[in-house]
mmCIF file of C-alpha atoms in Angstrom:
data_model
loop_
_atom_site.group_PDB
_atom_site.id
_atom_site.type_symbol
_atom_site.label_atom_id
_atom_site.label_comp_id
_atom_site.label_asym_id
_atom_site.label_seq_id
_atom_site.Cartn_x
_atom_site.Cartn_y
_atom_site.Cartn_z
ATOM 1 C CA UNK Y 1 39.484 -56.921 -16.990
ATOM 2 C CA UNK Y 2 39.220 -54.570 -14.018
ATOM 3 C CA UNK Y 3 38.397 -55.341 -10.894
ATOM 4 C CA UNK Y 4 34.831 -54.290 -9.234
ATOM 5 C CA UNK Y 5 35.078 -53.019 -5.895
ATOM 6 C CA UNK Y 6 32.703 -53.941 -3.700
ATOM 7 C CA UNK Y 7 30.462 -51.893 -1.865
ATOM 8 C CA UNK Y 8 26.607 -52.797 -0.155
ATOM 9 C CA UNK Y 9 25.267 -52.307 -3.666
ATOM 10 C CA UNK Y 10 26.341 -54.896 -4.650
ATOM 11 C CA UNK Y 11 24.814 -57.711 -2.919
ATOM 12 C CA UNK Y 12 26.065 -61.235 -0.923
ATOM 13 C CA UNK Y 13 23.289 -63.682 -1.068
ATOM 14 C CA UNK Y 14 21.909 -66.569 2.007
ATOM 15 C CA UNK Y 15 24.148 -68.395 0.062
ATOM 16 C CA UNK Y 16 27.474 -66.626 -0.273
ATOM 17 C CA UNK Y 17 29.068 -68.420 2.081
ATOM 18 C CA UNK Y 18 28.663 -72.240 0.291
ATOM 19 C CA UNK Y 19 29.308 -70.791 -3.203
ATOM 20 C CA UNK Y 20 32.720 -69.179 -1.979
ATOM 21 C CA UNK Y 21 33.760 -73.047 0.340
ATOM 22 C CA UNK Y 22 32.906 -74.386 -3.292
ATOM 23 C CA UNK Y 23 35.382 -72.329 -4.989
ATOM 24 C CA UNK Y 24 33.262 -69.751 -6.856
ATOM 25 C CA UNK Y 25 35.413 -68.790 -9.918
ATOM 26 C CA UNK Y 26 33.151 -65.901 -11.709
ATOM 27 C CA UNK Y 27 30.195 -64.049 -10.795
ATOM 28 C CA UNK Y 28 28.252 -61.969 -12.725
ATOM 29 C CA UNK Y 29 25.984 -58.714 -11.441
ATOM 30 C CA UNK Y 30 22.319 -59.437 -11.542
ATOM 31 C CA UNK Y 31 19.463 -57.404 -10.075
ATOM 32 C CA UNK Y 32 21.981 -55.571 -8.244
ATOM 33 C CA UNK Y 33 23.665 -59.408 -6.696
ATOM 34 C CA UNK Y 34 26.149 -61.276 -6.690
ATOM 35 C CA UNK Y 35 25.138 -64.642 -9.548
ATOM 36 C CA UNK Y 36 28.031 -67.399 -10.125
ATOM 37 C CA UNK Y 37 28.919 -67.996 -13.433
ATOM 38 C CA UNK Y 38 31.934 -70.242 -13.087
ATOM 39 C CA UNK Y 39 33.196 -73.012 -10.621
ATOM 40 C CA UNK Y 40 35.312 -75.617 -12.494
ATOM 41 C CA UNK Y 41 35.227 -73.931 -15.950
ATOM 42 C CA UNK Y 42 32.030 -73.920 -18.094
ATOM 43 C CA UNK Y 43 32.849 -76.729 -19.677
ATOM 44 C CA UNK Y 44 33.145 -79.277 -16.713
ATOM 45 C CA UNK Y 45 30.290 -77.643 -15.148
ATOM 46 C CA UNK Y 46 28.380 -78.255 -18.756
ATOM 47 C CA UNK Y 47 28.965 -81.660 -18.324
ATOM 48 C CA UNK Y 48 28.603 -82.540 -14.903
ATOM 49 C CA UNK Y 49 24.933 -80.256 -14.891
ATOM 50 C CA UNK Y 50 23.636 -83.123 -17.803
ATOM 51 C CA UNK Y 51 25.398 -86.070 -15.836
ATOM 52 C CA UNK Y 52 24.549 -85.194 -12.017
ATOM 53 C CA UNK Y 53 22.946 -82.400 -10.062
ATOM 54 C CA UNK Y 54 24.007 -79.239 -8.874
ATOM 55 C CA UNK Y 55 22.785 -76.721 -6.427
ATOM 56 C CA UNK Y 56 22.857 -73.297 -8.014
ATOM 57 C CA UNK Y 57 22.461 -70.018 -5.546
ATOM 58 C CA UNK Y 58 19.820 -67.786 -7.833
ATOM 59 C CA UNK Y 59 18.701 -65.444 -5.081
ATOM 60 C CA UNK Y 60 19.241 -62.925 -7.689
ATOM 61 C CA UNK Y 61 15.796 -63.718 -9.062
ATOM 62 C CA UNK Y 62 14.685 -61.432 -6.550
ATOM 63 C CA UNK Y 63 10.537 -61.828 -6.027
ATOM 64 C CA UNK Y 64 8.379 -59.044 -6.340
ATOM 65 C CA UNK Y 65 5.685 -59.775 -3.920
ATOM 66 C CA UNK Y 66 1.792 -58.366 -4.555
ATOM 67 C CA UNK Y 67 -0.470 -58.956 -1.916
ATOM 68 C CA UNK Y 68 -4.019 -57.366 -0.900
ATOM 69 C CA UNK Y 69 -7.495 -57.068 -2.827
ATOM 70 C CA UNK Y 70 -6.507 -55.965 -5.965
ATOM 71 C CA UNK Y 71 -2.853 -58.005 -6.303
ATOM 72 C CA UNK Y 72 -4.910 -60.472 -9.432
ATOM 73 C CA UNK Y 73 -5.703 -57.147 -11.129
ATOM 74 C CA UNK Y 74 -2.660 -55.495 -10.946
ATOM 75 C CA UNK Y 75 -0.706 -58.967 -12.258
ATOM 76 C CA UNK Y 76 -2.925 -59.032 -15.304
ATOM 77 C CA UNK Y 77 -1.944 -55.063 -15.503
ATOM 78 C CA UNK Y 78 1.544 -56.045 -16.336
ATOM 79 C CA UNK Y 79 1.237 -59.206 -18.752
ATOM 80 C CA UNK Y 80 -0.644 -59.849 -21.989
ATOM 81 C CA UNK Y 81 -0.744 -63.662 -20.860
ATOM 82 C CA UNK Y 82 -4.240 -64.476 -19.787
ATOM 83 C CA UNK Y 83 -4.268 -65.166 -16.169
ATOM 84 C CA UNK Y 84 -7.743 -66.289 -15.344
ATOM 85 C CA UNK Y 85 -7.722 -69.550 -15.377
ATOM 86 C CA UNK Y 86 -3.919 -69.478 -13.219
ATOM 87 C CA UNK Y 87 -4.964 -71.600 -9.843
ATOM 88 C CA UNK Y 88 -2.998 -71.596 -6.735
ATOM 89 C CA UNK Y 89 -0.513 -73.914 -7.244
ATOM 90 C CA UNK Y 90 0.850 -72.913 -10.230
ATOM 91 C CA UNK Y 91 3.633 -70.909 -12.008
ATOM 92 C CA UNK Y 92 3.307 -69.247 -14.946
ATOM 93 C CA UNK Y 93 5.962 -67.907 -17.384
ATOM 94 C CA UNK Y 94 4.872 -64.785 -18.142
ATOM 95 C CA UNK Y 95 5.719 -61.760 -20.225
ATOM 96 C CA UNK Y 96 6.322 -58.391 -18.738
ATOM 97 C CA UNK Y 97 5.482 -55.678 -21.216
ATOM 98 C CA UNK Y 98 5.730 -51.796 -20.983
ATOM 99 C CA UNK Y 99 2.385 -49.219 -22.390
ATOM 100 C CA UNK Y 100 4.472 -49.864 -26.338
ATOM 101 C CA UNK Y 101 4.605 -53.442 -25.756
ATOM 102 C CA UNK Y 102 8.033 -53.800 -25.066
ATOM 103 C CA UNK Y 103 9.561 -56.371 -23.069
ATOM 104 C CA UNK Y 104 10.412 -55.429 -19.478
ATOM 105 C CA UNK Y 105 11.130 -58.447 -17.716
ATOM 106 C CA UNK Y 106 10.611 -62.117 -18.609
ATOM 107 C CA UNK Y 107 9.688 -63.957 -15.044
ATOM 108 C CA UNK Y 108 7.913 -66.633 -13.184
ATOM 109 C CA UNK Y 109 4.454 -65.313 -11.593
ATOM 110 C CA UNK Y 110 3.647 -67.587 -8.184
ATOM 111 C CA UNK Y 111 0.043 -67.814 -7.476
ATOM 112 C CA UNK Y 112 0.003 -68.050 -3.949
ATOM 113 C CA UNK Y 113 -3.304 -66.809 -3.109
ATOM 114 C CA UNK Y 114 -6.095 -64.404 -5.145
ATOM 115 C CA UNK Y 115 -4.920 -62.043 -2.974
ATOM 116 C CA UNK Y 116 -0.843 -62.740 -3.302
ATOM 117 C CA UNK Y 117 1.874 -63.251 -5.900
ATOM 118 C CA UNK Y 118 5.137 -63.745 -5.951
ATOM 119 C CA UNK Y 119 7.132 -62.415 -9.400
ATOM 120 C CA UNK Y 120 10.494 -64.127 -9.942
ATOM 121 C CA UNK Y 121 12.067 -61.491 -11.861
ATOM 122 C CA UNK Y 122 14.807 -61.428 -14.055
ATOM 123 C CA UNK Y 123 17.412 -59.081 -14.632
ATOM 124 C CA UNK Y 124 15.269 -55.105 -14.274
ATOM 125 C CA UNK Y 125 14.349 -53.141 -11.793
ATOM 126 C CA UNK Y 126 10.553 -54.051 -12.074
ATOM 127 C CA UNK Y 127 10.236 -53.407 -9.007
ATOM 128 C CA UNK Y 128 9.477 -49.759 -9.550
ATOM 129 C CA UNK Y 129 7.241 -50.281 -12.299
ATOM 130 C CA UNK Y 130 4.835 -52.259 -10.366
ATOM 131 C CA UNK Y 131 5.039 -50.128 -7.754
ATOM 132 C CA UNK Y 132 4.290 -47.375 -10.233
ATOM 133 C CA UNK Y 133 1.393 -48.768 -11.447
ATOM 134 C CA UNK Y 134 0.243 -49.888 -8.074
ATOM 135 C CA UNK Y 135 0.380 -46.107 -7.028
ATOM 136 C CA UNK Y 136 -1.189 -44.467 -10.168
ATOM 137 C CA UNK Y 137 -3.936 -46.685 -10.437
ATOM 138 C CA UNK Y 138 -4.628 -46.146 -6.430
ATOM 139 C CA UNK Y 139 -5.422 -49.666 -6.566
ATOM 140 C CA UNK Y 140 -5.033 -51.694 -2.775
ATOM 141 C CA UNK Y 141 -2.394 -53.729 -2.874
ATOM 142 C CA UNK Y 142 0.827 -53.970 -1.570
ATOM 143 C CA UNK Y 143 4.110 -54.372 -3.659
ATOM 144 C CA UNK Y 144 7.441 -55.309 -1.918
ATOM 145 C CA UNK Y 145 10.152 -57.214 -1.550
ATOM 146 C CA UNK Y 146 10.391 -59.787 0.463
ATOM 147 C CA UNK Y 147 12.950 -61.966 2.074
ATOM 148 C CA UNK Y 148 12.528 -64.840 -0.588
ATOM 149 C CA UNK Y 149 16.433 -66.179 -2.335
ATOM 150 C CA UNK Y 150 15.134 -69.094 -4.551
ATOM 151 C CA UNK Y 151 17.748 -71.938 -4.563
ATOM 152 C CA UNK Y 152 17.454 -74.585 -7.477
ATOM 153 C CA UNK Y 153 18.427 -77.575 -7.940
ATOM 154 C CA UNK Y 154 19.065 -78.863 -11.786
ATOM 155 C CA UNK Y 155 20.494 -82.178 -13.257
ATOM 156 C CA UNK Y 156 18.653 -85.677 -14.134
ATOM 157 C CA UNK Y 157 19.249 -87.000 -10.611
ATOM 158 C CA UNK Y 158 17.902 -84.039 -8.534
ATOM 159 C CA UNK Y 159 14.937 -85.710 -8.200
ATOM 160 C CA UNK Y 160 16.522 -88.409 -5.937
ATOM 161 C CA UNK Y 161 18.203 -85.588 -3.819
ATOM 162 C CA UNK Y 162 15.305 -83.129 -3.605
ATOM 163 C CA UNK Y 163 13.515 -86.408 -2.083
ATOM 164 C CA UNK Y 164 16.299 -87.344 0.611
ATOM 165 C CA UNK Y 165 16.030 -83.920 1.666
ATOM 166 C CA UNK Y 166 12.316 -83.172 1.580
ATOM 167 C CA UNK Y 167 10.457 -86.481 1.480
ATOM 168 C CA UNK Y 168 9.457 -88.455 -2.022
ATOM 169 C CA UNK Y 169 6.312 -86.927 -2.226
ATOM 170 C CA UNK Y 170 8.876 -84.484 -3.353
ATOM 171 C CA UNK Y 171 8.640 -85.838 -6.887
ATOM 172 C CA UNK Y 172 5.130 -86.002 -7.414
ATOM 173 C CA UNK Y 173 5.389 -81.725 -7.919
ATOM 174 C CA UNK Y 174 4.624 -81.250 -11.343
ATOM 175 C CA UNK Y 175 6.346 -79.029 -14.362
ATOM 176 C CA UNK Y 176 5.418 -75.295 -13.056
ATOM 177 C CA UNK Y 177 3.468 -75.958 -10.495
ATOM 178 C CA UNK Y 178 4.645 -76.400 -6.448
ATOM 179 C CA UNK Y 179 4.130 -77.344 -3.385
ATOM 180 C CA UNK Y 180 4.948 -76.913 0.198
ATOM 181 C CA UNK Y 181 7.122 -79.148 1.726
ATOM 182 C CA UNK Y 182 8.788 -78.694 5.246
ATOM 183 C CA UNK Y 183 12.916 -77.716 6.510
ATOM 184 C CA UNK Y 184 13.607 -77.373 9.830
ATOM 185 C CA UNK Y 185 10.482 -76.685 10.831
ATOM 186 C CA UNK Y 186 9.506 -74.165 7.978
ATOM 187 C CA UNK Y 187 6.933 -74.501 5.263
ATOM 188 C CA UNK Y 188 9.061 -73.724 1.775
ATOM 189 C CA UNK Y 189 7.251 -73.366 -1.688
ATOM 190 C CA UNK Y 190 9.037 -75.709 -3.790
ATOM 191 C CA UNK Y 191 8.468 -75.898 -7.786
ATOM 192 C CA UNK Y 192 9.385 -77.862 -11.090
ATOM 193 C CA UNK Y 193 10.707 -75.251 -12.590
ATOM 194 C CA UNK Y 194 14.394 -74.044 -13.589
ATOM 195 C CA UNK Y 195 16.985 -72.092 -15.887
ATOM 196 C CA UNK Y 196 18.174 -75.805 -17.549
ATOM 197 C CA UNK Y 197 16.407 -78.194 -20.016
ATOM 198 C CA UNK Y 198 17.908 -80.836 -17.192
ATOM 199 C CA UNK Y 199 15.060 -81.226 -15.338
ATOM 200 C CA UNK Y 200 14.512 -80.186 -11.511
ATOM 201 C CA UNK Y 201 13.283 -77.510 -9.011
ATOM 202 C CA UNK Y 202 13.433 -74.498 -7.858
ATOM 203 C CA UNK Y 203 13.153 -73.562 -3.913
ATOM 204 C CA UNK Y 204 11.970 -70.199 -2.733
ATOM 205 C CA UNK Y 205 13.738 -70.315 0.650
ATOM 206 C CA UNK Y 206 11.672 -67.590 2.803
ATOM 207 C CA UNK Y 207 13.762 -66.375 5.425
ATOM 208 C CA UNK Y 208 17.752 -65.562 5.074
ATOM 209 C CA UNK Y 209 18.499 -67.464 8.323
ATOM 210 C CA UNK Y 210 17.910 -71.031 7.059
ATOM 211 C CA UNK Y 211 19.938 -70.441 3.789
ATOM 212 C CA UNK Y 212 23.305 -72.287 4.770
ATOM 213 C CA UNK Y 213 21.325 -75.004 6.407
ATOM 214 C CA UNK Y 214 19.657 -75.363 3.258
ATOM 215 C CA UNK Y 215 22.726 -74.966 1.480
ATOM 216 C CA UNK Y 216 24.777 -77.727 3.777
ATOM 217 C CA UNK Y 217 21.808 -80.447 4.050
ATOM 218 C CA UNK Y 218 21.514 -80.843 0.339
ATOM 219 C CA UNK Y 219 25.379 -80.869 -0.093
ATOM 220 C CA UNK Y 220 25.233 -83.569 2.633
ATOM 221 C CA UNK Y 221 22.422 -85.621 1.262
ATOM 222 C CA UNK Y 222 24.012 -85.824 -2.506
ATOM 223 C CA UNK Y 223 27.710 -86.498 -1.566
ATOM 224 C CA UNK Y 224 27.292 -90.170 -2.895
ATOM 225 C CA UNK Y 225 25.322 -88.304 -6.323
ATOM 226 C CA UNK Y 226 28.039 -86.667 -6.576
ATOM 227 C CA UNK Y 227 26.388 -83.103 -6.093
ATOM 228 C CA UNK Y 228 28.213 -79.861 -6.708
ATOM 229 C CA UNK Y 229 27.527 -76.217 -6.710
ATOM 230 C CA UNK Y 230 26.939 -75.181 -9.811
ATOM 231 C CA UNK Y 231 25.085 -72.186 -12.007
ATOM 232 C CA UNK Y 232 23.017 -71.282 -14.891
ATOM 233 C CA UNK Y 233 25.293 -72.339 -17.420
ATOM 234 C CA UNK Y 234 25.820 -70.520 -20.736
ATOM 235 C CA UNK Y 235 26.324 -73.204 -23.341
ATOM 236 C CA UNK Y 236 23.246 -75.379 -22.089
ATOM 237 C CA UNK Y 237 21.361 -72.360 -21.896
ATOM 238 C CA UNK Y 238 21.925 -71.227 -25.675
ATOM 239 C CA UNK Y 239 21.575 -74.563 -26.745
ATOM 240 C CA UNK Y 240 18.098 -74.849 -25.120
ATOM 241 C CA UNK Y 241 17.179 -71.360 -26.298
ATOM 242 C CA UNK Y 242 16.837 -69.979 -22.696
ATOM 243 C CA UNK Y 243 16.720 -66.372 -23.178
ATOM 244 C CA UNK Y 244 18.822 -63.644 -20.901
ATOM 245 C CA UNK Y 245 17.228 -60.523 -20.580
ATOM 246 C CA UNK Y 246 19.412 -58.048 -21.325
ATOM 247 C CA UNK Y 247 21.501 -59.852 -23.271
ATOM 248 C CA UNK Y 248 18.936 -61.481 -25.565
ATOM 249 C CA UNK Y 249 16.270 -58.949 -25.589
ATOM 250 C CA UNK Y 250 15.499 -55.693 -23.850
ATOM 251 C CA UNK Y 251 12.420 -53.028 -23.670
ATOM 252 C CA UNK Y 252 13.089 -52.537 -27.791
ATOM 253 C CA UNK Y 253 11.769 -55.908 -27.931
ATOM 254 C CA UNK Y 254 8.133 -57.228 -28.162
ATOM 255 C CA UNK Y 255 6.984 -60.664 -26.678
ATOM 256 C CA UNK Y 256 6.731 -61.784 -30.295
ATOM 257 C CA UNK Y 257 10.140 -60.606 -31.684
ATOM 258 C CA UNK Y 258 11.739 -62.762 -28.686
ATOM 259 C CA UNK Y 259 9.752 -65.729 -30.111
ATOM 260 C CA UNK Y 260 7.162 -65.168 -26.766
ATOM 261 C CA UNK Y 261 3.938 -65.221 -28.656
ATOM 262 C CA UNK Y 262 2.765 -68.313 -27.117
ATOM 263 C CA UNK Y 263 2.421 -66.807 -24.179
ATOM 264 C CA UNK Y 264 0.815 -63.956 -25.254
ATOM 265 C CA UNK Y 265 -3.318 -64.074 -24.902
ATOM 266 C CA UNK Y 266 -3.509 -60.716 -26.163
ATOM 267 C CA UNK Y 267 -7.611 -59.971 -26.902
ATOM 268 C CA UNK Y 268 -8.113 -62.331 -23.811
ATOM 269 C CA UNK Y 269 -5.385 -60.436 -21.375
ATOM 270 C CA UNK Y 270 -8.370 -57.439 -20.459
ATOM 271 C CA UNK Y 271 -6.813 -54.500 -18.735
ATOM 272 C CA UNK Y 272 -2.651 -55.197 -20.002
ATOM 273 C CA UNK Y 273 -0.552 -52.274 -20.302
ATOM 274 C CA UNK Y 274 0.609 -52.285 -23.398
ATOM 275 C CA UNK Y 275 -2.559 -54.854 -24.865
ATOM 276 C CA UNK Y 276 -3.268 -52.176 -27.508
ATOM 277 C CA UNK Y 277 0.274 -52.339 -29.161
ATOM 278 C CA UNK Y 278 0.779 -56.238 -29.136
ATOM 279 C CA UNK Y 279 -2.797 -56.646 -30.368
ATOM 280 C CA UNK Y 280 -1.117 -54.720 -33.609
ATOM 281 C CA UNK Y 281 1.832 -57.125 -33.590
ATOM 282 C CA UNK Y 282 -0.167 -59.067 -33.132
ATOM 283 C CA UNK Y 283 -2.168 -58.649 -36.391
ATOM 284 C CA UNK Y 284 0.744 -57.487 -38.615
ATOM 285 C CA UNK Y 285 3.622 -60.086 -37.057
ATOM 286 C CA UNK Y 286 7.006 -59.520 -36.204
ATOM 287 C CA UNK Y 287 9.729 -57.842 -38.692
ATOM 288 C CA UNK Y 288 12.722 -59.640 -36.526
ATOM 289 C CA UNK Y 289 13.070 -62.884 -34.365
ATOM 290 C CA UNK Y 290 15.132 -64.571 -32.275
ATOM 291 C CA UNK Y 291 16.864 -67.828 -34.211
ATOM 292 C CA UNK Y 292 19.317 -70.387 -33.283
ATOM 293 C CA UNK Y 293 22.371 -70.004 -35.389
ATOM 294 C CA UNK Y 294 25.113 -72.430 -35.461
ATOM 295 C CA UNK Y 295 28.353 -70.686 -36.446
ATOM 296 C CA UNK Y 296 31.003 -72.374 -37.979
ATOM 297 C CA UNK Y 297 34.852 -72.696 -37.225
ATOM 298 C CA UNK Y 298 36.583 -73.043 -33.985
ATOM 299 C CA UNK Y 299 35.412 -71.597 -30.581
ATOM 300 C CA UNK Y 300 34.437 -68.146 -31.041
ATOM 301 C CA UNK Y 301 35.098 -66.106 -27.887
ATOM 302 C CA UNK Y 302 33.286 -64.692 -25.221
ATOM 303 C CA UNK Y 303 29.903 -62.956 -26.462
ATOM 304 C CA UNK Y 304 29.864 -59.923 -24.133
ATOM 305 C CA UNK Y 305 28.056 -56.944 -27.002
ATOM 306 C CA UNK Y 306 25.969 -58.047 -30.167
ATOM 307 C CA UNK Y 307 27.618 -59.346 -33.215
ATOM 308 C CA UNK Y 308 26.857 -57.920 -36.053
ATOM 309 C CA UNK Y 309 24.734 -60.495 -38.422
ATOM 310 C CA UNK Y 310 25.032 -60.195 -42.375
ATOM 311 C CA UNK Y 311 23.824 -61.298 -45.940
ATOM 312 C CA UNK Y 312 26.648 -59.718 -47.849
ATOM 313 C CA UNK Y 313 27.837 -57.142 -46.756
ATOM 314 C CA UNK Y 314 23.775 -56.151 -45.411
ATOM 315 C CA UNK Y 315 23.107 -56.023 -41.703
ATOM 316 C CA UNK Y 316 20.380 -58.570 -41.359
ATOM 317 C CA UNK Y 317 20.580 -58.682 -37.275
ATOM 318 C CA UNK Y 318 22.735 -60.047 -34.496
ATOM 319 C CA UNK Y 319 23.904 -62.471 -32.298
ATOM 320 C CA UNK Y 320 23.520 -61.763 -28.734
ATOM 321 C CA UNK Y 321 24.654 -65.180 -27.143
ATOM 322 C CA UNK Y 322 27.221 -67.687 -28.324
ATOM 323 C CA UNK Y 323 29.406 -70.464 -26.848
ATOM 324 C CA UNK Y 324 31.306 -73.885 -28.283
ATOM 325 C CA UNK Y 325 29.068 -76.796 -27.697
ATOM 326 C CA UNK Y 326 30.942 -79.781 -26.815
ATOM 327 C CA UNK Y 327 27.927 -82.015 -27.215
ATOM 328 C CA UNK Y 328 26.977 -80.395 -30.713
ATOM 329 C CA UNK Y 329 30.563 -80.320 -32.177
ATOM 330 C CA UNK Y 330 29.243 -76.414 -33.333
ATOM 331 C CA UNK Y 331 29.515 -72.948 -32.129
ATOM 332 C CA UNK Y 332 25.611 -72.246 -30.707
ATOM 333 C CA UNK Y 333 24.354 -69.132 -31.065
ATOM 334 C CA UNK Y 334 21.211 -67.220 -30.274
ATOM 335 C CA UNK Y 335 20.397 -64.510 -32.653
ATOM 336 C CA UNK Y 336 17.546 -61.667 -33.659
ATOM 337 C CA UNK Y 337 17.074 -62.091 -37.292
ATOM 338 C CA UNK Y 338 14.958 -59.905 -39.664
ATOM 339 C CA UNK Y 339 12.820 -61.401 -41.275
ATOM 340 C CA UNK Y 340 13.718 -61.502 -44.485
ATOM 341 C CA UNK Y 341 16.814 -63.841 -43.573
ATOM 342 C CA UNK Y 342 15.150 -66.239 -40.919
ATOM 343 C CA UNK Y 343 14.127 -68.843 -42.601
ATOM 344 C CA UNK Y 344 16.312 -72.324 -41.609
ATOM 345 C CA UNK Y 345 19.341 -72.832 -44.004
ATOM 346 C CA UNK Y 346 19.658 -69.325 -44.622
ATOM 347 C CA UNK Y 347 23.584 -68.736 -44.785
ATOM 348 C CA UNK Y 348 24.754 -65.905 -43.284
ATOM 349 C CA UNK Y 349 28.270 -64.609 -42.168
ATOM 350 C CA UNK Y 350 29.344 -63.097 -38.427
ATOM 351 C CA UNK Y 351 31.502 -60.415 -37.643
ATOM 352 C CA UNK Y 352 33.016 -61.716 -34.184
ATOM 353 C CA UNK Y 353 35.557 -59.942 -32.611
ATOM 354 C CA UNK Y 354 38.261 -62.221 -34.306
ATOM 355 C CA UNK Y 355 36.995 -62.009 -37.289
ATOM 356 C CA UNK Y 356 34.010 -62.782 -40.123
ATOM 357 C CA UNK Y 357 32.318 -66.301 -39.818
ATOM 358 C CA UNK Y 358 30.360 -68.297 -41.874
ATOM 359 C CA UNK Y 359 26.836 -69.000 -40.317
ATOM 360 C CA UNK Y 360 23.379 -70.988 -40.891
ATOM 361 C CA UNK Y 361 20.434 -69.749 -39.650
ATOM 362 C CA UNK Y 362 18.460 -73.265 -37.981
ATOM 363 C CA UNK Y 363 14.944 -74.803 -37.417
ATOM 364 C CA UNK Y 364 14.911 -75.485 -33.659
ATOM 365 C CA UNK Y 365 17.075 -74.791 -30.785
ATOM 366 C CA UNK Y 366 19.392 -78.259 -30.203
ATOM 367 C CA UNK Y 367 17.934 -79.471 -26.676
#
C-alpha cells in the first residue's frame, strides 16, 4: 500500500507524542485524525485489552459542542431517541438521522447543562449539519468545536488504575453516566463508557496542554498492571457487535436496518428530522439487518470493501467487518442481511477476496 503524505489535514492528536514512544504500528484516518489501529499486532493487543488495561488516544471522536437557549431543542432536532427525561449526568447513545431517516452519525450525546451538550461523534462531518440546522432554524445556540480529545481507558483492571490516578470515588461512576473528577488542578468529565465490551471509561480531556501529562501519569500509575497503549481493536469489536460507521453502515442506512431500534423513541422524539420517515419504518420494519455471521475456514483477510453475501448464487447482502477470533476458534463477521435470509442457522456462502466461503448466519453477537 502507498504511502499518505502528510499534510495539516491530517491531524496529530494531545496524544501523538505517547502513541509514537509506544511504538504506534498503524493508524487509520478518522474525522480528518490520526486513530491507532496497531501496536503489537491485533492479536496481542486482543489479548492483552481482555487480560489488562490499555490507554487508547480517541481524540478522533471529535465533540460537537451546543451551547445557549435552544442547545436541548436543537439535540432532539437531530435524534429520534427521546431526550426528555436525559439529566445532567448522563450519556446517551444516540442515533443521528438525516430528513429520510438515514443514519448520519452514531455518537455519545453529553448532557452537561440544559443549555450545553457535548456530541462525541463518530466518523462524519456532522459538524456542518448541526451547524446547518442551527442556522436555518435561526434558533440561539451556538455549535462548535471545542478543544475536547477524549482519552479512554478499557480492560477489566482499569478500574484500579482510573482510581490511582483520580481517587476511588473514581469507580462509583456508573455505565453512561460521569462525573468530574480533578488533574492537575483541572476539573475533567470522566464517564463509563467505551468502544470495548471490557469494561472502563472514557476521559474528555478539555484543554490540549494537559494531554501528555495525562498520557504519562496513567502510564506511570499502571506500570505494575501492566498497562499499555492500546486501540479500538477490530476483532473484539466485531465480536461484540460494535458498529463502525462507515464501514458498517452509512446515510443508506436507517437506525433500524443497523439493528438501532432500541434507541429509537420515534412518536415520542417531537420535532426529529427525519421522525416522519422512521415512524414508517417504523410501522412496516426493516427489509435488511445487520447479523453476526461466523464464516468458516481459515483466517480470511483484511475486510477493507463489502463482501458480497449469497444464497446460491443470489445476492442476499454483505459483510462489512470480519477478523479471526482467537477466543471463538471462528472467522467473526458483521453483516447486513435481507431479510429473507436472517434468520439464525441460515447457511450462506461469502465471496472474499480469496475466494467463496461457507457461512451461518447467528443469534447473538459472541461477547
Amino acid at each position: 500500500m502507498a504511502l499518505l503524505s502528510q499534510s495539516r489535514r491530517l491531524r496529530r492528536t494531545p496524544f501523538s507524542e505517547g502513541v509514537e514512544a509506544a511504538g504506534v504500528k498503524a493508524y487509520t484516518i478518522y474525522n480528518h485524525m490520526l486513530l491507532p489501529t496497531v501496536f503489537r499486532s491485533v492479536t496481542e493487543d486482543y489479548h492483552h485489552l481482555k487480560s489488562a488495561v490499555q490507554v487508547w488516544d480517541v481524540a478522533c471522536e471529535r465533540q460537537v459542542e451546543l451551547r445557549g437557549p435552544d442547545a436541548a431543542r436543537l439535540m432532539q432536532m437531530l435524534t429520534p431517541r427521546d431526550l426528555r427525561t436525559m439529566k445532567e449526568g448522563q450519556c446517551f447513545y444516540v442515533p443521528i438521522v438525516d430528513e429520510t431517516g438515514g443514519m448520519l452519525n452514531d455518537p455519545v450525546a453529553v448532557k452537561l447543562a440544559e443549555d450545553r451538550w457535548w456530541i462525541s461523534i463518530a466518523d462524519s462531518d456532522l459538524l456542518y449539519w448541526v451547524k446547518g440546522i442551527a442556522n436555518g432554524w435561526r434558533l440561539d445556540v451556538l455549535v462548535d468545536e471545542p478543544d475536547v480529545s477524549p482519552l479512554a481507558i478499557q480492560g477489566p483492571k482499569s478500574d484500579e488504575l482510573m482510581a490511582r490516578v483520580f481517587g476511588d470515588s473514581v469507580k462509583d461512576v456508573r455505565f453512561f453516566r460521569y462525573g468530574l473528577f480533578e488533574f492537575q488542578g483541572r476539573k475533567l468529565v470522566v464517564a463509563r463508557s467505551g468502544y470495548s465490551k471490557q469494561g472502563g471509561y472514557e476521559i474528555y480531556v478539555e484543554g490540549s496542554d494537559i494531554g501528555m501529562p495525562l498520557w504519562n501519569a496513567l502510564m506511570e500509575a499502571g506500570r505494575d498492571l501492566d498497562v499499555h497503549a492500546g486501540c479500538p481493536n477490530l476483532i473484539e469489536r466485531i465480536e461484540s457487535g460494535l458498529l463502525s460507521y462507515g464501514n458498517d453502515m452509512t446515510d443508506d442506512n436507517t437506525p433500524h436496518e443497523c439493528g438501532l431500534g432500541r434507541f429509537c423513541d420515534t412518536h415520542d422524539a417531537i420535532g426529529c428530522i427525519g421522525r416522519d420517515a422512521l415512524l414508517r419504518v417504523a410501522k412496516e420494519g426493516p427489509v435488511q439487518q445487520i447479523r453476526p455471521v461466523a464464516i468458516e475456514g481459515a483466517a480470511v483477510p483484511g475486510c477493507d470493501r463489502w463482501w458480497p453475501l449469497l444464497a446460491g448464487e443470489k445476492r442476499v447482502g454483505r459483510v462489512s467487518s470480519a477478523a479471526w477470533s482467537p477466543d471463538f476458534d471462528t472467522n467473526v463477521a458483521i453483516a447486513m442481511v435481507r431479510m429473507t435470509h436472517w434468520d439464525a442457522g441460515t447457511a450462506l456462502r461469502v465471496q472474499t477476496p480469496d475466494g467463496m466461503r461457507d457461512a451461518t448466519v447467528l443469534e447473538s453477537f459472541w461477547n
